[in-house]
């Protein structure tokens, strides 16, 4: 029987099974928390308490999907999952009280999740943001604004660094345990991948806010394009005197609103663990010996006394 809760779970209620893993290393006396198992999502005793945000409220009210800014992909739905004495049959229990092994579950899951979800999946988010910024630049006739070109270039460089970290984590992956046929990402690069994204995403949001302008947070409703009282004003002034339609400019600006002024900043920061979690993992795998030896060789340093290395 399992009793407890986990907050912030993406889309769990939409899947077939939930895999539950330990959330940290465990120690003697914490055997009851050293568990891993799978359970059908609708097992007796499981309750989902869904997220509710201003974006959720907007979805409840809206009669035109395009007002949501991201009509094709919608938003990520999370929930808090409560287990109230949920029965798990033994054939779905993978770990039960053997606290010495909990940390292996955590690290193997974390490096994989940080390479994919925490890391490279945000490359897709960035593609959308960069595409929207480039379109806005063109729609507003700002193609020759060198600082905007420079900002777009910075966004692309950040995106490619995020992609590169994920690829490096995969390419440097290894069979673990040896002979198992299971390959897992590199611990260092998997965690660096997420750390890098966490910082790069804020910067990309800031650059997109600059290019998208104040309108990203002050945009009127798309309904105004059909409102006989104001539609001519909207078409004239939100068309920015360019050949592009106000409708396109408004739709793309709304997409930027969705990415930069909503849930994605904090979601990207905390998804796959707060940055301190990645730093703790990194501290475990970095030993600095290689770098220290380079300096010792470069400077031909004398052998150091024990305890002062
Ligand atoms: C949009 C979104 C989707 C998510 N989807 C999933 C999912 O599908 N599956 C899943 O398992 N998880 C999911 N998560 C959970 C995510 O992994 C957690 O949000 C993340 O691990 C941070 O945990 P927390 O939000 O409880 O913050 P906390 O752990 O409370 O951290 C908040 C701050 O407090 C600090 N802190 C916390 N504890 C300590 C401590 N003991 N000592 C010192 N400092 C501390 C942290 O470093 C951080 O600065 C999702 C999160 C988000 C935001």
mmCIF file of N, CA, C and O in Angstrom, residues 73-125:
data_model
loop_
_atom_site.group_PDB
_atom_site.id
_atom_site.type_symbol
_atom_site.label_atom_id
_atom_site.label_comp_id
_atom_site.label_asym_id
_atom_site.label_seq_id
_atom_site.Cartn_x
_atom_site.Cartn_y
_atom_site.Cartn_z
ATOM 1 N N UNK A 73 -0.711 23.764 -30.013
ATOM 2 C CA UNK A 73 -0.100 22.920 -28.984
ATOM 3 C C UNK A 73 -0.702 23.109 -27.587
ATOM 4 O O UNK A 73 -0.443 22.322 -26.691
ATOM 5 N N UNK A 74 -1.468 24.169 -27.392
ATOM 6 C CA UNK A 74 -2.079 24.372 -26.079
ATOM 7 C C UNK A 74 -1.056 24.610 -24.999
ATOM 8 O O UNK A 74 0.016 25.163 -25.241
ATOM 9 N N UNK A 75 -1.363 24.159 -23.791
ATOM 10 C CA UNK A 75 -0.429 24.366 -22.690
ATOM 11 C C UNK A 75 -0.133 23.037 -22.021
ATOM 12 O O UNK A 75 -0.878 22.078 -22.159
ATOM 13 N N UNK A 76 0.976 23.029 -21.277
ATOM 14 C CA UNK A 76 1.302 21.819 -20.528
ATOM 15 C C UNK A 76 0.356 21.712 -19.330
ATOM 16 O O UNK A 76 0.168 22.662 -18.584
ATOM 17 N N UNK A 77 -0.264 20.571 -19.166
ATOM 18 C CA UNK A 77 -1.153 20.377 -18.020
ATOM 19 C C UNK A 77 -0.428 19.549 -16.969
ATOM 20 O O UNK A 77 0.107 18.489 -17.272
ATOM 21 N N UNK A 78 -0.425 20.051 -15.772
ATOM 22 C CA UNK A 78 0.167 19.271 -14.677
ATOM 23 C C UNK A 78 -0.894 19.030 -13.608
ATOM 24 O O UNK A 78 -1.949 19.653 -13.623
ATOM 25 N N UNK A 79 -0.569 18.149 -12.709
ATOM 26 C CA UNK A 79 -1.468 17.947 -11.573
ATOM 27 C C UNK A 79 -0.658 17.474 -10.381
ATOM 28 O O UNK A 79 0.484 17.057 -10.521
ATOM 29 N N UNK A 80 -1.308 17.578 -9.254
ATOM 30 C CA UNK A 80 -0.755 16.988 -8.042
ATOM 31 C C UNK A 80 -1.383 15.595 -7.966
ATOM 32 O O UNK A 80 -2.584 15.452 -8.201
ATOM 33 N N UNK A 81 -0.571 14.580 -7.720
ATOM 34 C CA UNK A 81 -1.106 13.221 -7.679
ATOM 35 C C UNK A 81 -1.096 12.740 -6.232
ATOM 36 O O UNK A 81 -0.043 12.737 -5.583
ATOM 37 N N UNK A 82 -2.263 12.361 -5.738
ATOM 38 C CA UNK A 82 -2.366 11.892 -4.351
ATOM 39 C C UNK A 82 -2.585 10.381 -4.361
ATOM 40 O O UNK A 82 -3.417 9.874 -5.113
ATOM 41 N N UNK A 83 -1.793 9.683 -3.574
ATOM 42 C CA UNK A 83 -1.938 8.230 -3.414
ATOM 43 C C UNK A 83 -2.496 7.993 -2.024
ATOM 44 O O UNK A 83 -1.813 8.232 -1.036
ATOM 45 N N UNK A 84 -3.738 7.564 -1.963
ATOM 46 C CA UNK A 84 -4.355 7.320 -0.655
ATOM 47 C C UNK A 84 -4.536 5.818 -0.474
ATOM 48 O O UNK A 84 -5.545 5.243 -0.855
ATOM 49 N N UNK A 85 -3.504 5.207 0.110
ATOM 50 C CA UNK A 85 -3.500 3.748 0.300
ATOM 51 C C UNK A 85 -3.774 3.002 -1.006
ATOM 52 O O UNK A 85 -4.738 2.259 -1.132
ATOM 53 N N UNK A 86 -2.895 3.238 -1.949
ATOM 54 C CA UNK A 86 -3.010 2.579 -3.266
ATOM 55 C C UNK A 86 -2.312 1.218 -3.194
ATOM 56 O O UNK A 86 -1.139 1.133 -2.797
ATOM 57 N N UNK A 87 -3.014 0.170 -3.593
ATOM 58 C CA UNK A 87 -2.428 -1.169 -3.587
ATOM 59 C C UNK A 87 -1.587 -1.362 -4.851
ATOM 60 O O UNK A 87 -2.053 -1.103 -5.959
ATOM 61 N N UNK A 88 -0.341 -1.813 -4.667
ATOM 62 C CA UNK A 88 0.535 -2.098 -5.817
ATOM 63 C C UNK A 88 0.940 -3.574 -5.747
ATOM 64 O O UNK A 88 1.604 -3.987 -4.791
ATOM 65 N N UNK A 89 0.542 -4.370 -6.745
ATOM 66 C CA UNK A 89 0.919 -5.788 -6.696
ATOM 67 C C UNK A 89 2.438 -5.955 -6.817
ATOM 68 O O UNK A 89 3.111 -5.124 -7.440
ATOM 69 N N UNK A 90 2.986 -7.012 -6.234
ATOM 70 C CA UNK A 90 4.436 -7.192 -6.183
ATOM 71 C C UNK A 90 5.096 -7.185 -7.555
ATOM 72 O O UNK A 90 6.226 -6.746 -7.701
ATOM 73 N N UNK A 91 4.372 -7.685 -8.582
ATOM 74 C CA UNK A 91 5.038 -7.739 -9.892
ATOM 75 C C UNK A 91 5.237 -6.353 -10.499
ATOM 76 O O UNK A 91 5.865 -6.222 -11.545
ATOM 77 N N UNK A 92 4.721 -5.304 -9.835
ATOM 78 C CA UNK A 92 4.977 -3.947 -10.334
ATOM 79 C C UNK A 92 5.840 -3.144 -9.346
ATOM 80 O O UNK A 92 5.945 -1.932 -9.456
ATOM 81 N N UNK A 93 6.397 -3.836 -8.384
ATOM 82 C CA UNK A 93 7.273 -3.155 -7.413
ATOM 83 C C UNK A 93 8.725 -3.421 -7.816
ATOM 84 O O UNK A 93 9.124 -4.569 -7.987
ATOM 85 N N UNK A 94 9.506 -2.355 -7.997
ATOM 86 C CA UNK A 94 10.899 -2.513 -8.460
ATOM 87 C C UNK A 94 11.914 -2.248 -7.346
ATOM 88 O O UNK A 94 13.094 -2.558 -7.486
ATOM 89 N N UNK A 95 11.468 -1.634 -6.299
ATOM 90 C CA UNK A 95 12.409 -1.173 -5.268
ATOM 91 C C UNK A 95 11.576 -0.990 -4.009
ATOM 92 O O UNK A 95 10.527 -0.327 -4.060
ATOM 93 N N UNK A 96 11.984 -1.630 -2.921
ATOM 94 C CA UNK A 96 11.138 -1.538 -1.725
ATOM 95 C C UNK A 96 11.996 -1.644 -0.473
ATOM 96 O O UNK A 96 12.289 -2.742 -0.003
ATOM 97 N N UNK A 97 12.433 -0.502 0.000
ATOM 98 C CA UNK A 97 13.168 -0.462 1.266
ATOM 99 C C UNK A 97 14.680 -0.580 1.122
ATOM 100 O O UNK A 97 15.412 -0.322 2.081
ATOM 101 N N UNK A 98 15.178 -0.984 -0.076
ATOM 102 C CA UNK A 98 16.643 -1.151 -0.227
ATOM 103 C C UNK A 98 17.253 0.236 -0.462
ATOM 104 O O UNK A 98 17.679 0.571 -1.568
ATOM 105 N N UNK A 99 17.301 1.034 0.580
ATOM 106 C CA UNK A 99 17.639 2.465 0.460
ATOM 107 C C UNK A 99 19.015 2.711 -0.168
ATOM 108 O O UNK A 99 19.253 3.732 -0.780
ATOM 109 N N UNK A 100 19.924 1.686 -0.057
ATOM 110 C CA UNK A 100 21.280 1.877 -0.614
ATOM 111 C C UNK A 100 21.233 2.111 -2.126
ATOM 112 O O UNK A 100 22.168 2.668 -2.696
ATOM 113 N N UNK A 101 20.159 1.642 -2.785
ATOM 114 C CA UNK A 101 20.092 1.737 -4.242
ATOM 115 C C UNK A 101 19.212 2.892 -4.742
ATOM 116 O O UNK A 101 19.122 3.129 -5.936
ATOM 117 N N UNK A 102 18.581 3.603 -3.808
ATOM 118 C CA UNK A 102 17.664 4.685 -4.239
ATOM 119 C C UNK A 102 18.382 5.700 -5.110
ATOM 120 O O UNK A 102 17.850 6.186 -6.111
ATOM 121 N N UNK A 103 19.613 6.039 -4.718
ATOM 122 C CA UNK A 103 20.335 7.085 -5.437
ATOM 123 C C UNK A 103 20.572 6.694 -6.898
ATOM 124 O O UNK A 103 20.611 7.547 -7.783
ATOM 125 N N UNK A 104 20.703 5.368 -7.161
ATOM 126 C CA UNK A 104 20.898 4.936 -8.555
ATOM 127 C C UNK A 104 19.657 5.241 -9.387
ATOM 128 O O UNK A 104 19.752 5.662 -10.538
ATOM 129 N N UNK A 105 18.486 4.996 -8.800
ATOM 130 C CA UNK A 105 17.243 5.333 -9.522
ATOM 131 C C UNK A 105 17.223 6.828 -9.837
ATOM 132 O O UNK A 105 16.907 7.243 -10.942
ATOM 133 N N UNK A 106 17.558 7.628 -8.831
ATOM 134 C CA UNK A 106 17.479 9.080 -9.001
ATOM 135 C C UNK A 106 18.450 9.551 -10.070
ATOM 136 O O UNK A 106 18.072 10.285 -10.992
ATOM 137 N N UNK A 107 19.698 9.119 -9.986
ATOM 138 C CA UNK A 107 20.700 9.650 -10.918
ATOM 139 C C UNK A 107 20.450 9.158 -12.342
ATOM 140 O O UNK A 107 20.596 9.918 -13.299
ATOM 141 N N UNK A 108 20.041 7.890 -12.471
ATOM 142 C CA UNK A 108 19.810 7.367 -13.834
ATOM 143 C C UNK A 108 18.608 8.046 -14.469
ATOM 144 O O UNK A 108 18.613 8.362 -15.653
ATOM 145 N N UNK A 109 17.572 8.252 -13.675
ATOM 146 C CA UNK A 109 16.406 8.963 -14.218
ATOM 147 C C UNK A 109 16.783 10.412 -14.523
ATOM 148 O O UNK A 109 16.500 10.942 -15.601
ATOM 149 N N UNK A 110 17.471 11.053 -13.556
ATOM 150 C CA UNK A 110 17.717 12.500 -13.677
ATOM 151 C C UNK A 110 18.554 12.824 -14.901
ATOM 152 O O UNK A 110 18.238 13.748 -15.659
ATOM 153 N N UNK A 111 19.625 12.068 -15.136
ATOM 154 C CA UNK A 111 20.485 12.452 -16.265
ATOM 155 C C UNK A 111 19.775 12.249 -17.600
ATOM 156 O O UNK A 111 19.999 12.992 -18.555
ATOM 157 N N UNK A 112 18.899 11.244 -17.649
ATOM 158 C CA UNK A 112 18.149 11.016 -18.891
ATOM 159 C C UNK A 112 17.127 12.131 -19.091
ATOM 160 O O UNK A 112 17.020 12.734 -20.163
ATOM 161 N N UNK A 113 16.396 12.427 -18.024
ATOM 162 C CA UNK A 113 15.348 13.443 -18.091
ATOM 163 C C UNK A 113 15.952 14.832 -18.351
ATOM 164 O O UNK A 113 15.370 15.656 -19.052
ATOM 165 N N UNK A 114 17.134 15.074 -17.788
ATOM 166 C CA UNK A 114 17.756 16.399 -17.977
ATOM 167 C C UNK A 114 18.329 16.550 -19.377
ATOM 168 O O UNK A 114 18.414 17.664 -19.892
ATOM 169 N N UNK A 115 18.729 15.438 -20.001
ATOM 170 C CA UNK A 115 19.192 15.513 -21.390
ATOM 171 C C UNK A 115 18.006 15.811 -22.310
ATOM 172 O O UNK A 115 18.113 16.623 -23.231
ATOM 173 N N UNK A 116 16.862 15.151 -22.054
ATOM 174 C CA UNK A 116 15.731 15.243 -22.977
ATOM 175 C C UNK A 116 14.775 16.366 -22.574
ATOM 176 O O UNK A 116 14.756 17.426 -23.188
ATOM 177 N N UNK A 117 14.026 16.138 -21.513
ATOM 178 C CA UNK A 117 12.962 17.080 -21.142
ATOM 179 C C UNK A 117 13.525 18.408 -20.636
ATOM 180 O O UNK A 117 13.149 19.481 -21.089
ATOM 181 N N UNK A 118 14.440 18.325 -19.663
ATOM 182 C CA UNK A 118 15.007 19.569 -19.135
ATOM 183 C C UNK A 118 15.855 20.269 -20.172
ATOM 184 O O UNK A 118 15.928 21.492 -20.223
ATOM 185 N N UNK A 119 16.535 19.495 -21.023
ATOM 186 C CA UNK A 119 17.475 20.074 -21.972
ATOM 187 C C UNK A 119 16.895 20.275 -23.360
ATOM 188 O O UNK A 119 16.299 21.304 -23.666
ATOM 189 N N UNK A 120 17.026 19.245 -24.200
ATOM 190 C CA UNK A 120 16.775 19.464 -25.630
ATOM 191 C C UNK A 120 15.318 19.750 -25.985
ATOM 192 O O UNK A 120 15.064 20.313 -27.042
ATOM 193 N N UNK A 121 14.358 19.379 -25.149
ATOM 194 C CA UNK A 121 12.972 19.685 -25.556
ATOM 195 C C UNK A 121 12.773 21.202 -25.626
ATOM 196 O O UNK A 121 11.946 21.700 -26.387
ATOM 197 N N UNK A 122 13.567 21.949 -24.892
ATOM 198 C CA UNK A 122 13.429 23.412 -24.919
ATOM 199 C C UNK A 122 13.977 24.000 -26.218
ATOM 200 O O UNK A 122 13.717 25.157 -26.548
ATOM 201 N N UNK A 123 14.760 23.198 -26.961
ATOM 202 C CA UNK A 123 15.209 23.639 -28.289
ATOM 203 C C UNK A 123 13.984 23.849 -29.179
ATOM 204 O O UNK A 123 13.918 24.807 -29.960
ATOM 205 N N UNK A 124 12.984 22.971 -29.015
ATOM 206 C CA UNK A 124 11.740 23.128 -29.772
ATOM 207 C C UNK A 124 10.992 24.395 -29.367
ATOM 208 O O UNK A 124 10.465 25.118 -30.213
ATOM 209 N N UNK A 125 10.967 24.684 -28.058
ATOM 210 C CA UNK A 125 10.338 25.938 -27.600
ATOM 211 C C UNK A 125 11.051 27.128 -28.257
ATOM 212 O O UNK A 125 10.440 28.077 -28.730
#
